[in-house]
Amino acid sequence: MIGLIFRKELIELIRTTRMNWLLLGTALLVGLALYNGYTYAVDHQQLLSESQRVTYQQFISQGDKNPHLGAHFGFYAYKPMAELALLENGIDDYTGNSFYLEPHQRGIVRFREVTDSTALRSFGFLNVGYFVQFILPLFIFLLSHNLFAKEWENGTIKMVLSARVTARQLFVGKLLACGLLVGALLALVILIPLALLLVQPQPVDWPTVLPVYGCYVAGLLLYALLLTVLGVAVSLLTRSSSLALVGLTGFWLLGVFLIPRLTAELSRRVYPSVTSADFDRQTFREKEYGVGDEGTKDARRAQLEARTLKQYGVSRLEDLPVFFIPITIEYFEESDGRVMDRAYAAVEANEFRQDRLVLASAVLSPFLAFRDLSMHLTATDMNTHYDFAAKAEQHRRRVGEQVDAFYQNNTVATNAFWKTVPQFAYQAPGVGWRLSNAVASLGILLGWTVLALVMMVLSYRRVRV
Amino acid sequence: MRMPLFRVMMAHELRLLYRNRVLISLFTLILLVLLASLWIGSSMFRKQQQTIGKIGMYQTEMADSLKSRIERIEAAQMRYNGFIWDDPTFAYNTARNEGPQFAVKQPFALQALMVGQSDVQPYYYKVYINKKQNLVFDGEIDNSLLQFIGTFDFGFVVIYLLPLLIIVFTYNVLASEKEQGTWVLLKTSNQSIARLMLYRIGIRYGLFTGFFWLIVTPVLAALISPAFLATGNWWWIVGFVSLYFGFWFALSFLINSFSLSSNLNAMVLIGLWLFLGLLVPNLLQIGLNRLYPIPSRISLTNEERNAINKYFEKDGQALTKDVFSSPRTLIRQASVVTPGMVYGYGVIVYKSQEIKDAAAHVAEQKLFGQIERQQAAIERLQFISPALMMQEVLAGLTGTHWHQFNQFSRDVDDFRVQTQRFFYPKMATEQTYRTFTVRDAEAIPRFVARTYADYGWLHIESSLSVYVALVAILLFAGYRRLVFASR
C-alpha cells in the first residue's frame, strides 16, 4: 500500500504543471550554480598560484640592493583557493587572499574582491553554497507545504482514510515521494561537483578532499532531512496550503535574511569594532612612547646602543664588528611586533565574540547553522582566514630575521642571497580541525532536526478525519 | 471614480484588514523591523560623523605637534636630539610621519537609509605620497563575516521584505471571494468586478504606502534632523519607493486576475519575487562577469612590481649605488644613519613611486574601466529587475553608490598627486637636506571634504518612466483579464 501511495504521489507531483516548472527551474539553477562556482574556483586558483610564483620570482630576481631596501620590495603570501571552493566561496571575497611580506609592517590581508564589485554582489553569488542555503529550502517548502494540506482542502482525506489505507501508510508514502524528489536534486548537487573536481586543471589532493567532502555531504543530507521534515510537519499542522506556504516562507525569510542580518547588527553594537583611525593612532603611540615603563623609542634606542657597545667592548658605533642599523631594525621589529600583535589580537578577539553571537542566533535559524558548517568544512571561514594570516605573519618575521642577520655583515644583497629566502606555501588544516571548529553549528543543526522530527511525529498523531 | 462605492469599499477593506489577525501581526512585526532599520542606519551615519570628528581633532593635533617640533629645532640652531628618521626638518620624514593628511567623504544625511557600497568602500583615507591609497587601503576595520552577512538597513527592508508583505496582503484578493463563495454574488451584482478588484488593490496600496510614509518620515526626521526634507534626493526616494510598492501591487493584481487558487497565487508571487529579486540580479552578474571580467588587484600589483624590477635593472641600480656608496651621502657602513641616507631614501622612494604610479595607472584604468562597463550595463538593464532598479536608485540618491565612492577615490588620487608635488621638490633639496620649515608645515595641502550625493548621472527620469509604464501595463493587463473573466 505504501508503494501505491508513493507512486500516486510521485505521479501527481511530476505531472503537475507548476511542479514541472519548479523542477525545471531548479535543475537549471543547479547547473548555473555549478558552472559559476567551477569557473570562479578555477580562475581564482590559477590567478593565485601564478601570482604566488610571479611575486616570489620578482623578489628573488630584484638584483643588487641594500638588504633592507630589498626586503621592503618584499613579496606576497597568497591564500590558495580552498579545494572545495567550487561548492562554497564563503567569506574569501570579503577577507582577501593577499598578505604583503614587508619589514616593519605587520601584514594585513588585502585586496578584497568585494571592493571591486558592483551592487549586483549584494544579491549574492550563485554557487552550490548559495543554492543550498537560499534556494533549496524554498524548493523543499514549495514541494512539501501542501503534501497533506491539499487532502484536507480537497476533502480527499476522508476518502483515503475510509479506504484500506492507514494514516501511517499515507504518511510514509507521501514522505517517501517527497524525499525521492529532494534526493534526486541532492544527487545532482553532490555528484556533479565530484566530477568537476576530477576534470579541473589543478591536481586534487584526494586523501584530504574526500573526508571533507564526505562530511559536507553528510551535513547536506542532514540539512535536507530537516527541511523536508519541517515542511511536512507544517503541512500536517496547518491543514491549509496557503497558510502552510506563508508560514514556511516567512520562516525561510526570517532564517535566511532577517535573523542573520539583525544579529550581525546587534553584534556590531554589543562588541563595537575599533575604527582604523583609532587603531593607527593607538599603535603609533604605543610604538613611539612604549607600553608601561618601556620608555620612548629614543630611550629604548639609546639603551640598545649602550648594550650593543658593551657587548662588543667598543665605545663607538663605527668600531662595531657588525652593522648597528640591522640590529636596531631587528630590535624594533620585535618590540613593534609585540604592539601590533596585541592590537591585532584585540581585533581578532572582538571579531571572535561577534562571530560567536552571530552563531548563537543559529538557534533560531537552521539555515545559518548550515552555512557555518559549510564554510568551516570548505575552509572558507574566519578560522581558516585567521590561520592563514597567522602563518603568513610568521613567514614575514622569518624573512625579516634572515635579511637582518645578513645585513649585519653585508651592505649589498645579490640574487644569490634573495634566492635563499624561502617561498611561502599555505595548506588549510585537515578535516579534524575543521570539524572541531564546526561543532557548535553541527550541534545546532542536529538539535533542529530532532525538534522538527518531534514536531512532525506529534502533528502526524493529530491526524484525524 | 464613483465616490459612494469607493467609500463603502474603503470601510469594508479597513474592517477586513482590522479583523485579520495574521495581517495585523505581520504589520506589527514589519513595523518593528522598519523602525529597527531606520535606527541602525541613523546610528551608522552618526558613527561616521563621530569618526570624522575624531579624525579632524587628530589632524589638528598632528599639525600642532609638527609645527612646535620644527620651532623647537629652529630655536636650538637646528640641533635635533631624537632619532634622525623622526627629524621633521627632513621633508621625507615629515611626508611619512606627521605630513599625511586625511581625505574624507562627508557623510550625507540620507545615507541612513541605505548602506549601499559604504560597508566595503572607505569613506576616509590617510593620503601618503608613496602609496596609491585608493588601491591599497581596504577601509574600516570590520568583521568580514558581518560584511558577508549583509547590513540591515531601510533599503533591505524596502527591497526584500516589504514586497513579501505586499504579497501576503494581496495574494487572495480575488481568490478569497471564490473560496468563500462570494464570487457568484459579486458576478450577479451590477458592479464591474474588474473595477471592484482594482479599487480593492488601489485602496490597499494607498493604505499601505500612506501608512509607510507616515511612519518613516517623522521617525527619520527625529533621528537625523528634518533637513533632508529640503533635498531633491528625498522626494525622488519617496517617488521611487512608492512606485516600487506600486509595481508589486500591480503584479499581484495581474496574478489575481488569472483566477487561480490562493495557494497557487501565493506560489507564483513568491516565485516571481525570488526570480526578480534574487535570480535575475545573480544571472546578470554571471553574464556581466563573463562579458567584462574585472581584473584582480593582484595583477595590478604584479605589474607595478615588474616595472620596479625593470627600473632597478639599470637606472634604479645606479641611483641606489649613488645613495648608498657615494661619499656625498656619507654612508660607509650600515651603523650610523646619516642625513645623506635620509635624503637618499627619500629620493629612491620618490623615483620608485613615479615608476610605480606610471605602471599602476595603466592597470588601474583597466580595473576601473571594466567596473565602469559593468555599471553602465547594469544601468541599461536595471529595468529587468525592480529590486535591482531600487538598489541602484536608492544607493545613488543616498550617496552610497559605487559611482560616488569612485568619484571620491579619484579625488583622493588627485589630492595625492597634489601632495606629491608639494613634498617632492622639498625632498630633493640637497644643500642641507633639512629644509622643511614651519611655513612649509602650514602649507601642506589639505583635502577639501564634501558630500557626494549628486545624482545627475543616474538618468533618474528614464528609470521612473520605465517603471510607471510597467506598472500601468500590469494594471491594464490585469484589468482587461478581469473584464473578460466577469463576462
PDB file of N, CA, C and O in Angstrom, chain A residues 401-455:
ATOM      1  N   GLU A 401      64.007  38.350   9.886  1.00  0.00           N
ATOM      2  CA  GLU A 401      65.166  37.917  10.683  1.00  0.00           C
ATOM      3  C   GLU A 401      66.327  37.522   9.780  1.00  0.00           C
ATOM      4  O   GLU A 401      67.480  37.870  10.019  1.00  0.00           O
ATOM      5  N   GLN A 402      65.986  36.787   8.721  1.00  0.00           N
ATOM      6  CA  GLN A 402      67.032  36.313   7.809  1.00  0.00           C
ATOM      7  C   GLN A 402      67.738  37.498   7.126  1.00  0.00           C
ATOM      8  O   GLN A 402      68.977  37.529   7.051  1.00  0.00           O
ATOM      9  N   VAL A 403      66.937  38.478   6.680  1.00  0.00           N
ATOM     10  CA  VAL A 403      67.522  39.628   5.988  1.00  0.00           C
ATOM     11  C   VAL A 403      68.359  40.448   6.973  1.00  0.00           C
ATOM     12  O   VAL A 403      69.487  40.865   6.656  1.00  0.00           O
ATOM     13  N   ASP A 404      67.841  40.690   8.187  1.00  0.00           N
ATOM     14  CA  ASP A 404      68.582  41.497   9.159  1.00  0.00           C
ATOM     15  C   ASP A 404      69.902  40.823   9.578  1.00  0.00           C
ATOM     16  O   ASP A 404      70.919  41.494   9.766  1.00  0.00           O
ATOM     17  N   ALA A 405      69.859  39.497   9.697  1.00  0.00           N
ATOM     18  CA  ALA A 405      71.082  38.769  10.054  1.00  0.00           C
ATOM     19  C   ALA A 405      72.131  38.952   8.951  1.00  0.00           C
ATOM     20  O   ALA A 405      73.316  39.181   9.222  1.00  0.00           O
ATOM     21  N   PHE A 406      71.674  38.894   7.711  1.00  0.00           N
ATOM     22  CA  PHE A 406      72.590  39.080   6.571  1.00  0.00           C
ATOM     23  C   PHE A 406      73.103  40.524   6.557  1.00  0.00           C
ATOM     24  O   PHE A 406      74.288  40.778   6.316  1.00  0.00           O
ATOM     25  N   TYR A 407      72.224  41.469   6.837  1.00  0.00           N
ATOM     26  CA  TYR A 407      72.535  42.901   6.772  1.00  0.00           C
ATOM     27  C   TYR A 407      73.560  43.300   7.841  1.00  0.00           C
ATOM     28  O   TYR A 407      74.295  44.277   7.680  1.00  0.00           O
ATOM     29  N   GLN A 408      73.643  42.536   8.920  1.00  0.00           N
ATOM     30  CA  GLN A 408      74.627  42.879   9.962  1.00  0.00           C
ATOM     31  C   GLN A 408      76.059  42.811   9.438  1.00  0.00           C
ATOM     32  O   GLN A 408      76.967  43.424   9.993  1.00  0.00           O
ATOM     33  N   ASN A 409      76.260  42.033   8.366  1.00  0.00           N
ATOM     34  CA  ASN A 409      77.621  41.892   7.837  1.00  0.00           C
ATOM     35  C   ASN A 409      77.768  42.298   6.379  1.00  0.00           C
ATOM     36  O   ASN A 409      78.863  42.250   5.831  1.00  0.00           O
ATOM     37  N   ASN A 410      76.673  42.636   5.730  1.00  0.00           N
ATOM     38  CA  ASN A 410      76.734  42.956   4.299  1.00  0.00           C
ATOM     39  C   ASN A 410      75.866  44.169   3.989  1.00  0.00           C
ATOM     40  O   ASN A 410      74.736  44.265   4.499  1.00  0.00           O
ATOM     41  N   THR A 411      76.347  45.047   3.153  1.00  0.00           N
ATOM     42  CA  THR A 411      75.541  46.204   2.770  1.00  0.00           C
ATOM     43  C   THR A 411      74.876  46.014   1.415  1.00  0.00           C
ATOM     44  O   THR A 411      74.017  46.798   1.037  1.00  0.00           O
ATOM     45  N   VAL A 412      75.266  44.982   0.695  1.00  0.00           N
ATOM     46  CA  VAL A 412      74.628  44.707  -0.600  1.00  0.00           C
ATOM     47  C   VAL A 412      74.219  43.237  -0.658  1.00  0.00           C
ATOM     48  O   VAL A 412      74.992  42.348  -0.321  1.00  0.00           O
ATOM     49  N   ALA A 413      72.960  43.025  -1.075  1.00  0.00           N
ATOM     50  CA  ALA A 413      72.490  41.647  -1.262  1.00  0.00           C
ATOM     51  C   ALA A 413      72.289  41.412  -2.755  1.00  0.00           C
ATOM     52  O   ALA A 413      71.755  42.271  -3.449  1.00  0.00           O
ATOM     53  N   THR A 414      72.751  40.254  -3.208  1.00  0.00           N
ATOM     54  CA  THR A 414      72.587  39.935  -4.633  1.00  0.00           C
ATOM     55  C   THR A 414      71.491  38.876  -4.774  1.00  0.00           C
ATOM     56  O   THR A 414      70.965  38.369  -3.778  1.00  0.00           O
ATOM     57  N   ASN A 415      71.208  38.518  -6.028  1.00  0.00           N
ATOM     58  CA  ASN A 415      70.179  37.492  -6.247  1.00  0.00           C
ATOM     59  C   ASN A 415      70.528  36.180  -5.546  1.00  0.00           C
ATOM     60  O   ASN A 415      69.632  35.421  -5.154  1.00  0.00           O
ATOM     61  N   ALA A 416      71.834  35.926  -5.384  1.00  0.00           N
ATOM     62  CA  ALA A 416      72.246  34.682  -4.709  1.00  0.00           C
ATOM     63  C   ALA A 416      71.678  34.664  -3.286  1.00  0.00           C
ATOM     64  O   ALA A 416      71.237  33.616  -2.782  1.00  0.00           O
ATOM     65  N   PHE A 417      71.661  35.821  -2.641  1.00  0.00           N
ATOM     66  CA  PHE A 417      71.076  35.868  -1.294  1.00  0.00           C
ATOM     67  C   PHE A 417      69.555  35.793  -1.359  1.00  0.00           C
ATOM     68  O   PHE A 417      68.919  35.053  -0.608  1.00  0.00           O
ATOM     69  N   TRP A 418      68.964  36.597  -2.267  1.00  0.00           N
ATOM     70  CA  TRP A 418      67.489  36.627  -2.302  1.00  0.00           C
ATOM     71  C   TRP A 418      66.924  35.225  -2.504  1.00  0.00           C
ATOM     72  O   TRP A 418      65.855  34.897  -1.993  1.00  0.00           O
ATOM     73  N   LYS A 419      67.678  34.398  -3.253  1.00  0.00           N
ATOM     74  CA  LYS A 419      67.170  33.040  -3.536  1.00  0.00           C
ATOM     75  C   LYS A 419      67.139  32.158  -2.291  1.00  0.00           C
ATOM     76  O   LYS A 419      66.476  31.120  -2.278  1.00  0.00           O
ATOM     77  N   THR A 420      67.886  32.572  -1.254  1.00  0.00           N
ATOM     78  CA  THR A 420      67.881  31.750  -0.029  1.00  0.00           C
ATOM     79  C   THR A 420      66.651  32.032   0.845  1.00  0.00           C
ATOM     80  O   THR A 420      66.371  31.303   1.790  1.00  0.00           O
ATOM     81  N   VAL A 421      65.933  33.112   0.519  1.00  0.00           N
ATOM     82  CA  VAL A 421      64.708  33.419   1.280  1.00  0.00           C
ATOM     83  C   VAL A 421      63.623  32.431   0.858  1.00  0.00           C
ATOM     84  O   VAL A 421      63.378  32.255  -0.340  1.00  0.00           O
ATOM     85  N   PRO A 422      62.982  31.758   1.823  1.00  0.00           N
ATOM     86  CA  PRO A 422      62.028  30.703   1.419  1.00  0.00           C
ATOM     87  C   PRO A 422      60.721  31.245   0.841  1.00  0.00           C
ATOM     88  O   PRO A 422      60.244  32.286   1.256  1.00  0.00           O
ATOM     89  N   GLN A 423      60.194  30.514  -0.111  1.00  0.00           N
ATOM     90  CA  GLN A 423      58.880  30.791  -0.706  1.00  0.00           C
ATOM     91  C   GLN A 423      57.810  30.463   0.336  1.00  0.00           C
ATOM     92  O   GLN A 423      58.052  29.703   1.278  1.00  0.00           O
ATOM     93  N   PHE A 424      56.630  31.056   0.167  1.00  0.00           N
ATOM     94  CA  PHE A 424      55.536  30.789   1.103  1.00  0.00           C
ATOM     95  C   PHE A 424      54.554  29.800   0.477  1.00  0.00           C
ATOM     96  O   PHE A 424      54.271  29.860  -0.718  1.00  0.00           O
ATOM     97  N   ALA A 425      54.044  28.885   1.292  1.00  0.00           N
ATOM     98  CA  ALA A 425      53.006  27.961   0.804  1.00  0.00           C
ATOM     99  C   ALA A 425      52.027  27.717   1.937  1.00  0.00           C
ATOM    100  O   ALA A 425      52.451  27.497   3.077  1.00  0.00           O
ATOM    101  N   TYR A 426      50.752  27.782   1.631  1.00  0.00           N
ATOM    102  CA  TYR A 426      49.755  27.568   2.682  1.00  0.00           C
ATOM    103  C   TYR A 426      48.863  26.377   2.340  1.00  0.00           C
ATOM    104  O   TYR A 426      48.416  26.213   1.205  1.00  0.00           O
ATOM    105  N   GLN A 427      48.626  25.589   3.381  1.00  0.00           N
ATOM    106  CA  GLN A 427      47.703  24.453   3.238  1.00  0.00           C
ATOM    107  C   GLN A 427      46.721  24.555   4.407  1.00  0.00           C
ATOM    108  O   GLN A 427      47.137  24.595   5.571  1.00  0.00           O
ATOM    109  N   ALA A 428      45.448  24.634   4.100  1.00  0.00           N
ATOM    110  CA  ALA A 428      44.449  24.731   5.183  1.00  0.00           C
ATOM    111  C   ALA A 428      44.478  23.458   6.020  1.00  0.00           C
ATOM    112  O   ALA A 428      44.736  22.375   5.478  1.00  0.00           O
ATOM    113  N   PRO A 429      44.242  23.568   7.330  1.00  0.00           N
ATOM    114  CA  PRO A 429      44.251  22.356   8.172  1.00  0.00           C
ATOM    115  C   PRO A 429      43.196  21.331   7.722  1.00  0.00           C
ATOM    116  O   PRO A 429      42.261  21.679   6.998  1.00  0.00           O
ATOM    117  N   GLY A 430      43.373  20.118   8.214  1.00  0.00           N
ATOM    118  CA  GLY A 430      42.559  18.989   7.733  1.00  0.00           C
ATOM    119  C   GLY A 430      41.167  18.915   8.323  1.00  0.00           C
ATOM    120  O   GLY A 430      40.720  19.806   9.049  1.00  0.00           O
ATOM    121  N   VAL A 431      40.527  17.787   8.022  1.00  0.00           N
ATOM    122  CA  VAL A 431      39.109  17.642   8.348  1.00  0.00           C
ATOM    123  C   VAL A 431      38.839  17.696   9.866  1.00  0.00           C
ATOM    124  O   VAL A 431      37.820  18.237  10.307  1.00  0.00           O
ATOM    125  N   GLY A 432      39.761  17.149  10.662  1.00  0.00           N
ATOM    126  CA  GLY A 432      39.569  17.127  12.126  1.00  0.00           C
ATOM    127  C   GLY A 432      39.477  18.539  12.683  1.00  0.00           C
ATOM    128  O   GLY A 432      38.560  18.871  13.452  1.00  0.00           O
ATOM    129  N   TRP A 433      40.399  19.389  12.257  1.00  0.00           N
ATOM    130  CA  TRP A 433      40.430  20.786  12.716  1.00  0.00           C
ATOM    131  C   TRP A 433      39.172  21.523  12.272  1.00  0.00           C
ATOM    132  O   TRP A 433      38.554  22.259  13.025  1.00  0.00           O
ATOM    133  N   ARG A 434      38.778  21.261  11.044  1.00  0.00           N
ATOM    134  CA  ARG A 434      37.604  21.961  10.502  1.00  0.00           C
ATOM    135  C   ARG A 434      36.346  21.550  11.264  1.00  0.00           C
ATOM    136  O   ARG A 434      35.521  22.382  11.620  1.00  0.00           O
ATOM    137  N   LEU A 435      36.252  20.217  11.518  1.00  0.00           N
ATOM    138  CA  LEU A 435      35.070  19.748  12.244  1.00  0.00           C
ATOM    139  C   LEU A 435      35.051  20.286  13.675  1.00  0.00           C
ATOM    140  O   LEU A 435      34.000  20.636  14.205  1.00  0.00           O
ATOM    141  N   SER A 436      36.249  20.361  14.285  1.00  0.00           N
ATOM    142  CA  SER A 436      36.294  20.844  15.673  1.00  0.00           C
ATOM    143  C   SER A 436      35.827  22.302  15.751  1.00  0.00           C
ATOM    144  O   SER A 436      35.256  22.722  16.744  1.00  0.00           O
ATOM    145  N   ASN A 437      36.021  23.064  14.675  1.00  0.00           N
ATOM    146  CA  ASN A 437      35.536  24.448  14.659  1.00  0.00           C
ATOM    147  C   ASN A 437      34.043  24.529  14.354  1.00  0.00           C
ATOM    148  O   ASN A 437      33.439  25.588  14.531  1.00  0.00           O
ATOM    149  N   ALA A 438      33.521  23.428  13.829  1.00  0.00           N
ATOM    150  CA  ALA A 438      32.110  23.466  13.407  1.00  0.00           C
ATOM    151  C   ALA A 438      31.205  22.695  14.368  1.00  0.00           C
ATOM    152  O   ALA A 438      30.044  22.439  14.055  1.00  0.00           O
ATOM    153  N   VAL A 439      31.745  22.327  15.537  1.00  0.00           N
ATOM    154  CA  VAL A 439      30.969  21.513  16.479  1.00  0.00           C
ATOM    155  C   VAL A 439      29.665  22.214  16.863  1.00  0.00           C
ATOM    156  O   VAL A 439      28.592  21.605  16.870  1.00  0.00           O
ATOM    157  N   ALA A 440      29.750  23.506  17.148  1.00  0.00           N
ATOM    158  CA  ALA A 440      28.565  24.231  17.612  1.00  0.00           C
ATOM    159  C   ALA A 440      27.471  24.230  16.535  1.00  0.00           C
ATOM    160  O   ALA A 440      26.306  23.914  16.830  1.00  0.00           O
ATOM    161  N   SER A 441      27.871  24.541  15.288  1.00  0.00           N
ATOM    162  CA  SER A 441      26.842  24.602  14.233  1.00  0.00           C
ATOM    163  C   SER A 441      26.269  23.217  13.948  1.00  0.00           C
ATOM    164  O   SER A 441      25.067  23.065  13.711  1.00  0.00           O
ATOM    165  N   LEU A 442      27.128  22.209  14.041  1.00  0.00           N
ATOM    166  CA  LEU A 442      26.657  20.837  13.820  1.00  0.00           C
ATOM    167  C   LEU A 442      25.651  20.460  14.909  1.00  0.00           C
ATOM    168  O   LEU A 442      24.601  19.860  14.637  1.00  0.00           O
ATOM    169  N   GLY A 443      25.976  20.823  16.156  1.00  0.00           N
ATOM    170  CA  GLY A 443      25.090  20.532  17.281  1.00  0.00           C
ATOM    171  C   GLY A 443      23.743  21.228  17.100  1.00  0.00           C
ATOM    172  O   GLY A 443      22.683  20.609  17.307  1.00  0.00           O
ATOM    173  N   ILE A 444      23.785  22.480  16.664  1.00  0.00           N
ATOM    174  CA  ILE A 444      22.529  23.228  16.474  1.00  0.00           C
ATOM    175  C   ILE A 444      21.692  22.590  15.358  1.00  0.00           C
ATOM    176  O   ILE A 444      20.478  22.435  15.489  1.00  0.00           O
ATOM    177  N   LEU A 445      22.376  22.167  14.302  1.00  0.00           N
ATOM    178  CA  LEU A 445      21.677  21.538  13.176  1.00  0.00           C
ATOM    179  C   LEU A 445      21.007  20.231  13.624  1.00  0.00           C
ATOM    180  O   LEU A 445      19.856  19.958  13.278  1.00  0.00           O
ATOM    181  N   LEU A 446      21.736  19.453  14.414  1.00  0.00           N
ATOM    182  CA  LEU A 446      21.167  18.201  14.936  1.00  0.00           C
ATOM    183  C   LEU A 446      19.970  18.507  15.828  1.00  0.00           C
ATOM    184  O   LEU A 446      18.935  17.833  15.765  1.00  0.00           O
ATOM    185  N   GLY A 447      20.122  19.517  16.682  1.00  0.00           N
ATOM    186  CA  GLY A 447      19.035  19.902  17.583  1.00  0.00           C
ATOM    187  C   GLY A 447      17.787  20.281  16.798  1.00  0.00           C
ATOM    188  O   GLY A 447      16.676  19.845  17.119  1.00  0.00           O
ATOM    189  N   TRP A 448      17.987  21.052  15.707  1.00  0.00           N
ATOM    190  CA  TRP A 448      16.856  21.455  14.872  1.00  0.00           C
ATOM    191  C   TRP A 448      16.192  20.244  14.229  1.00  0.00           C
ATOM    192  O   TRP A 448      14.976  20.167  14.139  1.00  0.00           O
ATOM    193  N   THR A 449      17.015  19.293  13.798  1.00  0.00           N
ATOM    194  CA  THR A 449      16.462  18.101  13.136  1.00  0.00           C
ATOM    195  C   THR A 449      15.610  17.305  14.123  1.00  0.00           C
ATOM    196  O   THR A 449      14.500  16.867  13.785  1.00  0.00           O
ATOM    197  N   VAL A 450      16.131  17.135  15.326  1.00  0.00           N
ATOM    198  CA  VAL A 450      15.381  16.384  16.344  1.00  0.00           C
ATOM    199  C   VAL A 450      14.058  17.106  16.624  1.00  0.00           C
ATOM    200  O   VAL A 450      12.985  16.492  16.671  1.00  0.00           O
ATOM    201  N   LEU A 451      14.135  18.431  16.768  1.00  0.00           N
ATOM    202  CA  LEU A 451      12.939  19.229  17.058  1.00  0.00           C
ATOM    203  C   LEU A 451      11.915  19.088  15.936  1.00  0.00           C
ATOM    204  O   LEU A 451      10.709  18.888  16.196  1.00  0.00           O
ATOM    205  N   ALA A 452      12.389  19.141  14.694  1.00  0.00           N
ATOM    206  CA  ALA A 452      11.477  19.033  13.545  1.00  0.00           C
ATOM    207  C   ALA A 452      10.856  17.645  13.496  1.00  0.00           C
ATOM    208  O   ALA A 452       9.661  17.492  13.199  1.00  0.00           O
ATOM    209  N   LEU A 453      11.661  16.605  13.811  1.00  0.00           N
ATOM    210  CA  LEU A 453      11.133  15.239  13.798  1.00  0.00           C
ATOM    211  C   LEU A 453      10.041  15.090  14.853  1.00  0.00           C
ATOM    212  O   LEU A 453       8.979  14.506  14.596  1.00  0.00           O
ATOM    213  N   VAL A 454      10.306  15.630  16.046  1.00  0.00           N
ATOM    214  CA  VAL A 454       9.317  15.552  17.130  1.00  0.00           C
ATOM    215  C   VAL A 454       8.040  16.270  16.703  1.00  0.00           C
ATOM    216  O   VAL A 454       6.926  15.756  16.873  1.00  0.00           O
ATOM    217  N   MET A 455       8.220  17.439  16.084  1.00  0.00           N
ATOM    218  CA  MET A 455       7.064  18.224  15.639  1.00  0.00           C
ATOM    219  C   MET A 455       6.262  17.452  14.593  1.00  0.00           C
ATOM    220  O   MET A 455       5.032  17.429  14.614  1.00  0.00           O
TER     221      MET A 455
END
